[in-house]
């Protein structure tokens, strides 16, 4: 017996929920389907949002013979078997190859398709949950159009659930299915934009619930919760979502948005990724707060050490504190800019030699070589400062550190302006 997710699978674009930016009236995939001019395409987006469904609809509406492969299990031989059918009666109108999870094909496997894409004997429709620019061979990308699929909204998922309910009710014939609105809302919300996940939970709820004496099968909120797995956040430690969440996490702290920063922290906690959280917090303390609040690194280090010692679930408390300290702290990237400029100069400039008076003079014969002879010991002067050359001759006047416009750095700048100009 086919699962409900297969029974509910749309047969045309009008039945597909979500992705209206691609399949809505006069949108690109809708126009491609109506024109019949199918080109090489890559569908990119999270699981359960309609990539496979739309690919099948497009392929089936064409006159071309459809082959389906999943790159997680397919091999070069599978591709060779398809190419053997080319230019035969059954492929006289051409071939569409639907390749699911193309990111699992290595470079050689992907390259094996190029010749056939080039001469038009194979039209590729591939799908991937990972960023195609990171995982797909550039020659494939240059011959394909990339379409990004978005997570499906709760309202669209709810519509799909109601359609699934109607299908089940029709099959049961004498049994009426009654699902509470809050149960629908829960199933929609906990699916994280994945229609297939929501439909699977609905099917479990329907099949595990007995109808009452009036032949009514009632599903309430508690039943919906029991039949739904714990919400799975789209996160893969080696994949796209991993870097997207970390990026959003750091940018939210940098942007001083406490609520967004805590939200992305929660995603990382949900993924049980303690090490990357701690590492990122330490980086942020120096990269984005820096000289505006130099004590931040010490506070964050203590929070990080506590979190590592505690482990989850208690680690969430010091991690939350560290995030809020950083998000509410004044910001400065002066330290980051300074070191990056200095490193860039090492790569791009003739930096020259270290001034003689700064070179090591703690050995016999150093003075004969002129090393350290003219060095002025700052602690021997007023305010522990004396003007002398420190940068190499080739970099004289080069300025790396520019103080940020915050209270701490303003105070430091005023102090040194006063000392150096006396």
XYZ file of C-alpha atoms in Angstrom:
422
model
C 0.000 0.000 0.000
C 1.437 3.340 -1.039
C 2.199 5.857 1.722
C 0.008 8.942 1.945
C 2.901 11.150 0.779
C 2.803 9.331 -2.575
C -0.988 9.394 -2.849
C -1.076 13.130 -2.260
C 1.776 13.881 -4.662
C 0.507 16.554 -7.109
C 0.007 15.625 -10.760
C 0.136 19.220 -12.022
C 1.543 22.566 -10.899
C -1.873 23.788 -9.703
C -1.878 21.100 -6.982
C 1.615 21.979 -5.696
C 1.691 23.971 -2.451
C 4.329 26.667 -2.059
C 7.033 27.763 -4.535
C 4.749 30.354 -6.100
C 7.819 32.452 -6.934
C 8.698 29.676 -9.414
C 5.414 28.037 -10.441
C 2.807 30.744 -9.936
C 0.979 32.265 -12.930
C 3.473 33.592 -15.463
C 6.431 32.532 -13.283
C 9.499 30.965 -14.832
C 8.865 27.228 -14.305
C 5.220 27.669 -15.255
C 6.289 29.351 -18.487
C 8.888 26.662 -19.205
C 6.273 23.944 -18.750
C 3.794 25.664 -21.064
C 6.423 26.337 -23.731
C 7.585 22.724 -23.752
C 11.174 23.972 -24.046
C 12.809 21.979 -21.252
C 16.411 22.958 -20.519
C 19.000 21.672 -18.052
C 17.910 22.673 -14.553
C 19.137 22.316 -10.985
C 16.573 22.532 -8.167
C 18.143 23.656 -4.905
C 16.388 23.769 -1.541
C 15.580 21.968 1.723
C 13.927 18.535 1.749
C 10.180 18.103 1.356
C 9.464 21.358 -0.485
C 8.475 19.982 -3.891
C 11.723 19.651 -5.869
C 11.115 16.047 -6.908
C 7.399 16.601 -7.482
C 7.883 19.580 -9.787
C 10.693 17.837 -11.648
C 8.416 14.866 -12.289
C 5.578 17.081 -13.480
C 7.862 18.885 -15.928
C 9.403 15.635 -17.172
C 6.061 13.871 -17.601
C 4.565 16.802 -19.516
C 7.378 16.642 -22.052
C 7.526 14.100 -24.835
C 10.917 12.888 -23.720
C 11.614 9.545 -22.075
C 12.133 9.939 -18.327
C 14.891 8.205 -16.369
C 15.272 8.619 -12.618
C 18.434 8.128 -10.580
C 19.378 8.906 -6.996
C 22.998 9.960 -6.739
C 23.368 8.392 -3.293
C 23.100 4.907 -4.819
C 23.693 5.385 -8.568
C 26.987 4.640 -10.293
C 28.712 5.312 -13.604
C 27.234 2.069 -14.902
C 23.719 3.431 -14.324
C 24.568 6.415 -16.520
C 26.122 4.143 -19.134
C 22.944 2.040 -19.195
C 20.933 5.179 -19.976
C 23.302 6.326 -22.712
C 22.956 2.941 -24.422
C 19.272 3.755 -25.009
C 20.072 7.030 -26.746
C 19.174 7.313 -30.439
C 16.801 4.338 -30.255
C 13.078 4.329 -31.044
C 12.063 4.698 -27.417
C 14.263 7.804 -26.994
C 13.634 9.366 -30.400
C 12.259 12.551 -28.780
C 15.168 12.765 -26.374
C 15.806 11.871 -22.732
C 15.202 13.648 -19.456
C 17.369 12.408 -16.607
C 16.044 13.290 -13.190
C 19.019 13.019 -10.822
C 18.141 13.391 -7.158
C 20.787 14.467 -4.606
C 23.322 15.295 -7.330
C 25.774 16.566 -4.701
C 26.563 12.912 -3.921
C 28.026 12.381 -7.404
C 31.772 12.884 -7.504
C 33.461 15.015 -10.163
C 34.039 12.093 -12.533
C 30.415 10.983 -12.303
C 29.190 14.502 -12.989
C 31.616 14.912 -15.894
C 30.240 11.755 -17.502
C 27.022 13.682 -18.230
C 28.647 16.648 -19.952
C 28.937 15.231 -23.478
C 25.249 14.300 -23.549
C 24.129 17.621 -22.060
C 26.266 19.398 -24.636
C 24.719 17.689 -27.671
C 21.206 17.794 -26.203
C 20.669 14.040 -26.134
C 20.148 14.223 -22.357
C 18.321 17.017 -20.583
C 19.305 17.053 -16.918
C 16.928 17.984 -14.126
C 18.894 17.606 -10.890
C 17.949 18.356 -7.310
C 20.103 19.035 -4.295
C 19.692 20.121 -0.686
C 23.185 21.653 -0.700
C 24.400 24.874 -2.269
C 25.101 23.904 -5.905
C 27.920 26.431 -6.160
C 29.779 24.461 -3.488
C 29.078 20.907 -4.571
C 28.371 20.767 -8.284
C 31.026 20.732 -10.984
C 31.335 24.160 -12.644
C 30.873 22.788 -16.160
C 27.497 21.344 -15.100
C 26.530 24.673 -13.517
C 27.436 26.619 -16.658
C 25.085 24.446 -18.712
C 22.174 24.615 -16.251
C 19.745 27.099 -14.762
C 19.552 27.043 -10.965
C 16.184 27.449 -9.240
C 16.085 27.948 -5.480
C 13.165 26.388 -3.616
C 11.987 27.912 -0.330
C 10.595 26.250 2.820
C 6.823 25.903 2.498
C 4.713 28.182 4.736
C 2.565 26.766 7.527
C -0.597 27.816 5.711
C 0.440 25.981 2.548
C 1.371 22.891 4.561
C -2.018 23.047 6.278
C -3.688 23.022 2.850
C -1.704 19.912 1.922
C -2.696 18.252 5.197
C -6.373 18.913 4.521
C -5.994 17.434 1.070
C -4.360 14.376 2.605
C -7.203 14.090 5.101
C -9.747 14.163 2.282
C -7.895 11.380 0.447
C -7.856 9.203 3.578
C -11.526 9.894 4.275
C -12.415 8.891 0.731
C -10.533 5.611 1.140
C -12.187 4.848 4.490
C -15.635 5.453 2.934
C -17.805 5.030 6.045
C -15.494 6.792 8.479
C -15.430 10.567 8.955
C -12.098 12.128 9.923
C -12.294 15.129 12.237
C -9.031 16.968 12.899
C -8.939 19.935 15.280
C -7.542 23.219 13.961
C -4.847 23.322 16.645
C -3.784 19.807 15.596
C -3.450 20.984 11.993
C -1.520 24.030 13.217
C 0.843 21.863 15.264
C 1.514 19.413 12.424
C 2.197 22.357 10.101
C 4.443 24.199 12.516
C 6.596 21.309 13.683
C 7.445 20.203 10.154
C 9.892 23.083 9.630
C 8.633 23.805 6.103
C 8.815 20.131 5.041
C 5.499 19.031 3.501
C 6.486 15.359 3.387
C 7.304 15.321 7.111
C 3.920 16.856 7.950
C 2.046 14.370 5.723
C 3.902 11.435 7.296
C 2.906 12.619 10.779
C -0.710 13.002 9.638
C -0.710 9.466 8.249
C 0.595 8.065 11.545
C -2.066 10.001 13.453
C -4.872 8.709 11.223
C -3.701 5.099 11.156
C -3.060 4.917 14.903
C -6.419 6.395 15.943
C -9.575 4.321 16.248
C -12.945 5.815 15.241
C -15.602 6.207 17.947
C -19.032 4.555 18.039
C -20.306 7.145 15.560
C -17.591 6.204 13.042
C -15.778 9.500 13.641
C -11.997 9.402 13.776
C -11.023 12.386 15.917
C -7.479 13.771 16.093
C -6.788 16.407 18.722
C -3.666 18.368 19.622
C -2.287 15.707 21.955
C -2.594 13.040 19.277
C -0.824 15.304 16.789
C 2.019 15.839 19.268
C 2.359 12.106 19.907
C 2.559 11.332 16.208
C 5.088 14.025 15.343
C 8.767 13.467 15.787
C 10.745 16.058 17.684
C 11.133 18.993 15.343
C 14.216 18.546 13.197
C 16.103 21.724 12.353
C 17.693 21.744 8.903
C 21.296 21.289 10.023
C 24.187 19.237 8.724
C 27.608 19.676 10.298
C 29.253 19.429 6.877
C 26.521 21.041 4.814
C 25.114 24.361 3.750
C 22.703 24.879 6.630
C 25.590 24.535 9.094
C 27.368 27.557 7.636
C 24.129 29.499 7.114
C 23.165 29.219 10.799
C 26.654 30.112 12.012
C 26.699 33.092 9.640
C 23.308 34.306 10.854
C 24.408 33.747 14.467
C 27.518 35.919 14.183
C 25.823 38.598 12.066
C 22.982 38.907 14.586
C 25.455 39.422 17.452
C 27.457 41.867 15.324
C 24.204 43.694 14.582
C 23.368 43.878 18.321
C 20.060 42.019 17.855
C 19.773 40.053 21.095
C 16.603 38.202 20.126
C 17.898 36.993 16.760
C 21.224 36.007 18.348
C 19.428 33.909 20.976
C 17.248 32.347 18.257
C 20.259 31.155 16.254
C 21.961 30.006 19.444
C 18.878 27.857 20.078
C 19.225 26.322 16.600
C 22.841 25.447 17.286
C 21.910 24.013 20.691
C 19.139 21.982 19.065
C 21.799 20.555 16.737
C 23.902 19.657 19.833
C 26.875 21.526 18.382
C 28.573 22.753 21.566
C 32.087 22.973 20.138
C 31.207 25.227 17.207
C 29.143 27.521 19.477
C 32.059 27.974 21.888
C 34.571 28.537 19.109
C 32.365 31.075 17.355
C 31.693 33.039 20.570
C 35.418 33.384 21.226
C 35.969 34.613 17.667
C 33.127 37.146 17.921
C 34.472 38.554 21.192
C 37.680 39.559 19.396
C 36.469 40.139 15.843
C 33.329 42.200 16.478
C 33.619 43.606 20.010
C 37.369 43.870 20.345
C 38.758 47.129 21.707
C 35.304 48.566 22.418
C 35.033 46.170 25.368
C 38.330 44.241 25.765
C 37.019 42.452 28.864
C 34.435 40.627 26.720
C 36.902 37.896 25.748
C 37.571 37.086 29.428
C 33.858 36.891 30.230
C 33.131 34.774 27.179
C 36.089 32.470 27.918
C 34.711 31.836 31.399
C 31.239 31.165 29.966
C 32.665 28.849 27.320
C 34.741 26.922 29.867
C 31.646 26.551 32.049
C 29.574 25.321 29.124
C 32.189 22.754 28.125
C 32.406 21.504 31.717
C 28.634 21.346 32.169
C 27.641 19.903 28.799
C 24.072 20.004 27.533
C 21.403 20.714 28.679
C 22.874 23.002 31.401
C 25.445 24.474 29.007
C 22.664 26.562 27.506
C 22.782 28.925 30.504
C 26.395 30.197 30.245
C 26.093 30.159 26.446
C 23.017 32.390 26.604
C 24.860 34.745 28.964
C 27.850 34.936 26.631
C 25.628 35.674 23.628
C 23.801 38.465 25.453
C 27.068 39.987 26.724
C 28.368 40.131 23.157
C 25.108 41.272 21.558
C 24.668 44.139 24.047
C 28.348 45.160 24.085
C 29.635 48.160 22.109
C 31.167 47.035 18.820
C 34.532 47.646 17.197
C 36.397 45.837 14.452
C 39.523 47.986 14.749
C 41.621 45.031 15.940
C 40.363 42.883 13.049
C 41.036 45.584 10.473
C 44.506 46.289 11.886
C 45.790 42.707 11.711
C 44.199 42.073 8.304
C 45.871 45.153 6.834
C 49.229 44.141 8.317
C 48.919 40.615 6.916
C 47.948 42.016 3.532
C 51.081 44.174 3.492
C 53.217 41.082 4.089
C 51.750 39.593 0.916
C 51.768 42.681 -1.295
C 54.582 45.015 -0.190
C 58.350 44.981 0.046
C 58.303 45.413 3.814
C 62.056 45.897 4.273
C 64.248 45.067 7.246
C 63.627 45.572 10.963
C 65.320 48.789 12.182
C 68.749 48.050 13.676
C 67.953 49.566 17.056
C 65.042 47.130 17.499
C 66.991 43.985 16.659
C 68.076 41.532 19.336
C 71.150 42.739 21.147
C 71.409 40.053 23.848
C 74.580 38.406 22.568
C 78.247 39.275 22.337
C 79.147 41.111 19.186
C 75.673 42.616 18.704
C 76.911 46.154 19.363
C 79.710 45.743 16.821
C 76.977 45.036 14.271
C 75.098 48.162 15.358
C 72.201 46.209 16.782
C 70.266 47.774 19.655
C 72.756 50.610 19.989
C 70.331 53.504 19.473
C 67.338 51.873 21.192
C 65.592 54.120 23.715
C 64.074 52.276 26.703
C 60.538 53.798 27.112
C 60.343 53.103 30.864
C 63.289 55.454 31.382
C 61.243 58.386 30.073
C 58.320 60.431 31.343
C 54.972 58.643 31.036
C 56.915 55.543 29.888
C 56.989 56.874 26.363
C 59.618 58.168 23.976
C 59.277 58.794 20.237
C 61.417 56.534 18.045
C 61.054 54.512 14.838
C 59.475 51.080 15.132
C 58.211 50.254 11.645
C 60.661 49.214 8.893
C 61.853 52.052 6.639
C 59.664 50.804 3.769
C 56.527 51.095 5.907
C 57.184 54.404 7.640
C 53.919 56.268 8.177
C 51.790 53.177 7.560
C 48.752 53.189 9.859
C 47.044 49.908 10.757
C 45.136 50.730 13.905
C 42.395 53.340 13.658
C 40.521 53.701 16.938
C 36.820 52.998 16.831
C 34.150 55.522 17.711
C 33.272 54.082 21.107
C 33.824 55.193 24.692
C 36.715 52.881 25.487
C 38.738 53.596 22.358
C 38.018 57.321 22.554
C 39.481 57.392 26.065
C 42.553 55.457 24.897
C 42.999 57.752 21.871
C 42.692 60.894 24.005
C 45.267 59.549 26.459
C 47.870 58.814 23.805
C 47.230 62.052 21.931
C 47.976 63.896 25.145
C 51.140 61.892 25.879
C 52.569 61.931 22.369
C 51.888 65.622 21.741
C 53.489 66.898 24.954
